[in-house]
mmCIF file of C-alpha atoms in Angstrom:
data_model
loop_
_atom_site.group_PDB
_atom_site.id
_atom_site.type_symbol
_atom_site.label_atom_id
_atom_site.label_comp_id
_atom_site.label_asym_id
_atom_site.label_seq_id
_atom_site.Cartn_x
_atom_site.Cartn_y
_atom_site.Cartn_z
ATOM 1 C CA UNK A 7 -38.050 -39.838 56.505
ATOM 2 C CA UNK A 8 -36.895 -36.369 55.832
ATOM 3 C CA UNK A 9 -33.456 -37.151 57.391
ATOM 4 C CA UNK A 10 -33.043 -40.165 55.219
ATOM 5 C CA UNK A 11 -33.637 -38.177 52.246
ATOM 6 C CA UNK A 12 -31.286 -35.385 53.172
ATOM 7 C CA UNK A 13 -28.590 -37.950 53.870
ATOM 8 C CA UNK A 14 -29.287 -39.531 50.423
ATOM 9 C CA UNK A 15 -29.038 -36.453 48.661
ATOM 10 C CA UNK A 16 -25.762 -35.449 50.549
ATOM 11 C CA UNK A 17 -24.366 -38.934 49.382
ATOM 12 C CA UNK A 18 -25.409 -38.310 45.880
ATOM 13 C CA UNK A 19 -23.814 -35.062 45.687
ATOM 14 C CA UNK A 20 -20.538 -35.946 47.349
ATOM 15 C CA UNK A 21 -20.050 -39.017 45.013
ATOM 16 C CA UNK A 22 -20.955 -36.822 41.983
ATOM 17 C CA UNK A 23 -18.415 -34.273 42.716
ATOM 18 C CA UNK A 24 -15.547 -36.443 41.892
ATOM 19 C CA UNK A 25 -16.729 -36.022 38.174
ATOM 20 C CA UNK A 26 -16.570 -32.383 38.136
ATOM 21 C CA UNK A 27 -13.182 -30.915 39.335
ATOM 22 C CA UNK A 28 -14.179 -27.225 38.613
ATOM 23 C CA UNK A 29 -11.438 -26.966 36.180
ATOM 24 C CA UNK A 30 -10.997 -25.851 32.523
ATOM 25 C CA UNK A 31 -12.202 -28.418 29.952
ATOM 26 C CA UNK A 32 -9.519 -31.161 29.738
ATOM 27 C CA UNK A 33 -7.791 -30.238 32.790
ATOM 28 C CA UNK A 34 -7.671 -32.647 35.872
ATOM 29 C CA UNK A 35 -4.289 -32.329 37.449
ATOM 30 C CA UNK A 36 -3.136 -30.179 40.394
ATOM 31 C CA UNK A 37 0.391 -29.612 41.412
ATOM 32 C CA UNK A 38 1.591 -28.501 44.638
ATOM 33 C CA UNK A 39 4.122 -25.809 44.611
ATOM 34 C CA UNK A 40 4.830 -25.479 48.354
ATOM 35 C CA UNK A 41 7.112 -22.601 49.560
ATOM 36 C CA UNK A 42 7.444 -21.046 46.004
ATOM 37 C CA UNK A 43 7.356 -17.343 45.859
ATOM 38 C CA UNK A 44 4.178 -16.015 44.215
ATOM 39 C CA UNK A 45 6.086 -14.419 41.197
ATOM 40 C CA UNK A 46 7.686 -17.705 40.397
ATOM 41 C CA UNK A 47 4.377 -19.650 40.640
ATOM 42 C CA UNK A 48 2.794 -16.896 38.197
ATOM 43 C CA UNK A 49 5.712 -17.452 35.627
ATOM 44 C CA UNK A 50 5.343 -21.391 35.985
ATOM 45 C CA UNK A 51 1.660 -21.169 35.299
ATOM 46 C CA UNK A 52 2.384 -19.249 32.045
ATOM 47 C CA UNK A 53 5.561 -20.986 31.043
ATOM 48 C CA UNK A 54 4.738 -24.464 31.973
ATOM 49 C CA UNK A 55 1.658 -25.704 33.780
ATOM 50 C CA UNK A 56 -1.029 -24.098 31.369
ATOM 51 C CA UNK A 57 0.690 -25.401 28.285
ATOM 52 C CA UNK A 58 1.015 -28.688 29.735
ATOM 53 C CA UNK A 59 -2.717 -29.117 30.802
ATOM 54 C CA UNK A 60 -2.305 -28.658 34.551
ATOM 55 C CA UNK A 61 -5.696 -27.285 36.061
ATOM 56 C CA UNK A 62 -4.532 -26.045 39.466
ATOM 57 C CA UNK A 63 -1.840 -25.072 41.806
ATOM 58 C CA UNK A 64 -2.103 -25.596 45.577
ATOM 59 C CA UNK A 65 -0.278 -22.749 47.327
ATOM 60 C CA UNK A 66 1.243 -22.703 50.838
ATOM 61 C CA UNK A 67 -0.597 -20.425 53.425
ATOM 62 C CA UNK A 68 -0.505 -16.918 52.400
ATOM 63 C CA UNK A 69 -1.231 -15.204 55.901
ATOM 64 C CA UNK A 70 1.272 -13.632 58.123
ATOM 65 C CA UNK A 71 3.123 -16.165 60.592
ATOM 66 C CA UNK A 72 5.582 -16.230 63.020
ATOM 67 C CA UNK A 73 9.206 -16.244 61.986
ATOM 68 C CA UNK A 74 11.217 -19.078 63.442
ATOM 69 C CA UNK A 75 15.131 -19.093 63.614
ATOM 70 C CA UNK A 76 16.047 -22.150 65.339
ATOM 71 C CA UNK A 77 15.604 -24.168 63.110
ATOM 72 C CA UNK A 78 16.072 -21.684 60.440
ATOM 73 C CA UNK A 79 12.866 -21.082 58.862
ATOM 74 C CA UNK A 80 11.343 -24.558 58.976
ATOM 75 C CA UNK A 81 8.249 -25.421 56.629
ATOM 76 C CA UNK A 82 5.873 -25.733 59.659
ATOM 77 C CA UNK A 83 6.183 -21.880 60.674
ATOM 78 C CA UNK A 84 3.599 -21.228 57.917
ATOM 79 C CA UNK A 85 1.450 -22.934 60.116
ATOM 80 C CA UNK A 86 1.949 -20.729 63.053
ATOM 81 C CA UNK A 87 -0.229 -17.726 62.052
ATOM 82 C CA UNK A 88 -0.276 -14.226 64.053
ATOM 83 C CA UNK A 89 -2.671 -12.492 61.671
ATOM 84 C CA UNK A 90 -4.753 -12.964 58.520
ATOM 85 C CA UNK A 91 -2.449 -10.157 56.674
ATOM 86 C CA UNK A 92 -1.463 -11.694 53.468
ATOM 87 C CA UNK A 93 2.111 -11.503 53.530
ATOM 88 C CA UNK A 94 4.629 -14.434 53.819
ATOM 89 C CA UNK A 95 7.855 -15.403 52.700
ATOM 90 C CA UNK A 96 6.269 -16.176 49.166
ATOM 91 C CA UNK A 97 5.373 -12.347 49.009
ATOM 92 C CA UNK A 98 3.010 -9.711 49.907
ATOM 93 C CA UNK A 99 -0.880 -9.311 48.973
ATOM 94 C CA UNK A 100 -0.119 -7.448 45.674
ATOM 95 C CA UNK A 101 2.191 -10.283 44.527
ATOM 96 C CA UNK A 102 -0.342 -12.871 45.631
ATOM 97 C CA UNK A 103 -3.179 -11.007 43.683
ATOM 98 C CA UNK A 104 -0.978 -10.726 40.401
ATOM 99 C CA UNK A 105 -0.212 -14.616 40.744
ATOM 100 C CA UNK A 106 -3.649 -15.496 41.165
ATOM 101 C CA UNK A 107 -4.889 -13.246 38.230
ATOM 102 C CA UNK A 108 -1.953 -14.440 35.955
ATOM 103 C CA UNK A 109 -2.652 -18.131 36.574
ATOM 104 C CA UNK A 110 -6.433 -17.718 36.279
ATOM 105 C CA UNK A 111 -5.897 -15.941 32.813
ATOM 106 C CA UNK A 112 -4.115 -18.928 31.512
ATOM 107 C CA UNK A 113 -6.748 -21.391 33.097
ATOM 108 C CA UNK A 114 -4.935 -22.634 36.177
ATOM 109 C CA UNK A 115 -6.862 -22.297 39.338
ATOM 110 C CA UNK A 116 -5.257 -21.490 42.540
ATOM 111 C CA UNK A 117 -6.049 -23.648 45.713
ATOM 112 C CA UNK A 118 -4.944 -22.041 49.049
ATOM 113 C CA UNK A 119 -3.943 -24.037 52.116
ATOM 114 C CA UNK A 120 -5.640 -21.562 54.491
ATOM 115 C CA UNK A 121 -4.823 -21.696 58.208
ATOM 116 C CA UNK A 122 -7.899 -20.238 59.874
ATOM 117 C CA UNK A 123 -8.498 -22.367 63.114
ATOM 118 C CA UNK A 124 -5.699 -21.493 65.277
ATOM 119 C CA UNK A 125 -2.959 -19.172 66.089
ATOM 120 C CA UNK A 126 0.753 -19.767 66.755
ATOM 121 C CA UNK A 127 1.401 -21.358 70.214
ATOM 122 C CA UNK A 128 2.672 -19.705 73.364
ATOM 123 C CA UNK A 129 6.307 -20.987 72.341
ATOM 124 C CA UNK A 130 6.361 -18.147 69.974
ATOM 125 C CA UNK A 131 6.857 -15.597 72.424
ATOM 126 C CA UNK A 132 6.063 -11.904 71.926
ATOM 127 C CA UNK A 133 7.216 -9.401 69.647
ATOM 128 C CA UNK A 134 7.304 -8.319 65.965
ATOM 129 C CA UNK A 135 9.203 -11.450 64.562
ATOM 130 C CA UNK A 136 6.560 -12.269 61.850
ATOM 131 C CA UNK A 137 6.652 -12.105 58.137
ATOM 132 C CA UNK A 138 4.862 -8.572 58.146
ATOM 133 C CA UNK A 139 6.401 -7.419 61.361
ATOM 134 C CA UNK A 140 3.064 -7.092 63.130
ATOM 135 C CA UNK A 141 3.084 -7.082 67.030
ATOM 136 C CA UNK A 142 1.807 -10.337 68.826
ATOM 137 C CA UNK A 143 1.998 -11.771 72.149
ATOM 138 C CA UNK A 144 1.539 -15.581 72.051
ATOM 139 C CA UNK A 145 2.105 -15.876 75.815
ATOM 140 C CA UNK A 146 -0.672 -13.753 76.624
ATOM 141 C CA UNK A 147 -2.821 -14.752 73.475
ATOM 142 C CA UNK A 148 -2.777 -11.385 72.207
ATOM 143 C CA UNK A 149 -3.093 -11.047 68.356
ATOM 144 C CA UNK A 150 -4.336 -7.290 67.941
ATOM 145 C CA UNK A 151 -4.049 -7.457 63.989
ATOM 146 C CA UNK A 152 -6.905 -10.015 64.006
ATOM 147 C CA UNK A 153 -8.032 -8.981 66.756
ATOM 148 C CA UNK A 154 -7.848 -12.045 68.854
ATOM 149 C CA UNK A 155 -7.214 -12.081 72.878
ATOM 150 C CA UNK A 156 -7.378 -14.559 75.649
ATOM 151 C CA UNK A 157 -11.104 -14.320 75.512
ATOM 152 C CA UNK A 158 -11.058 -15.863 72.207
ATOM 153 C CA UNK A 159 -9.396 -19.077 73.017
ATOM 154 C CA UNK A 160 -10.563 -22.392 74.593
ATOM 155 C CA UNK A 161 -8.081 -22.638 77.563
ATOM 156 C CA UNK A 162 -8.236 -25.437 80.039
ATOM 157 C CA UNK A 163 -9.148 -28.176 77.961
ATOM 158 C CA UNK A 164 -5.813 -29.626 77.507
ATOM 159 C CA UNK A 165 -5.184 -32.032 80.714
ATOM 160 C CA UNK A 166 -1.400 -31.534 81.053
ATOM 161 C CA UNK A 167 0.665 -30.118 83.407
ATOM 162 C CA UNK A 168 1.692 -27.209 81.199
ATOM 163 C CA UNK A 169 -1.965 -26.854 79.799
ATOM 164 C CA UNK A 170 -0.159 -27.145 76.123
ATOM 165 C CA UNK A 171 -0.005 -30.275 74.029
ATOM 166 C CA UNK A 172 2.882 -32.251 75.327
ATOM 167 C CA UNK A 173 2.282 -35.551 73.346
ATOM 168 C CA UNK A 174 0.761 -35.388 69.992
ATOM 169 C CA UNK A 175 -0.021 -39.227 69.968
ATOM 170 C CA UNK A 176 -2.446 -38.579 72.867
ATOM 171 C CA UNK A 177 -6.046 -38.028 71.808
ATOM 172 C CA UNK A 178 -7.061 -36.282 74.811
ATOM 173 C CA UNK A 179 -4.471 -33.580 74.272
#
């Protein structure tokens, strides 16, 4: 009986959440300014988004990631973190903080696309080729800025010859 009540309460809570987007009164729209610089987002909040009733901005992952040069700086490099330092090609931690403050001051919330459940793959190699210049070694799973080591990863669960995902359409990889 207690489980049924818990499930019912959860369903009621989840279904009512759609009616309260946690934005300033009268604002319901969110825009995704993917790959924009923090200073440009701040200016956009003040110049266009707030005056036109936007309630929020979703931003690209702000954490330090690997820098990929082949292909040249693809969008997905943001999803190859090597630390949780707040510096990316959008700007540094102070610029991020300033952008959040400026947008919030005019009633525009910031929603972060945070990548917290993985690090860059072994194909990332080793070195300081990251958005903050922090050392990492993806081959040996050393991410000292976090700090993570090979002990923090679930190896041996990918049933392929390389131990890496080889086919993203295979549910077992």
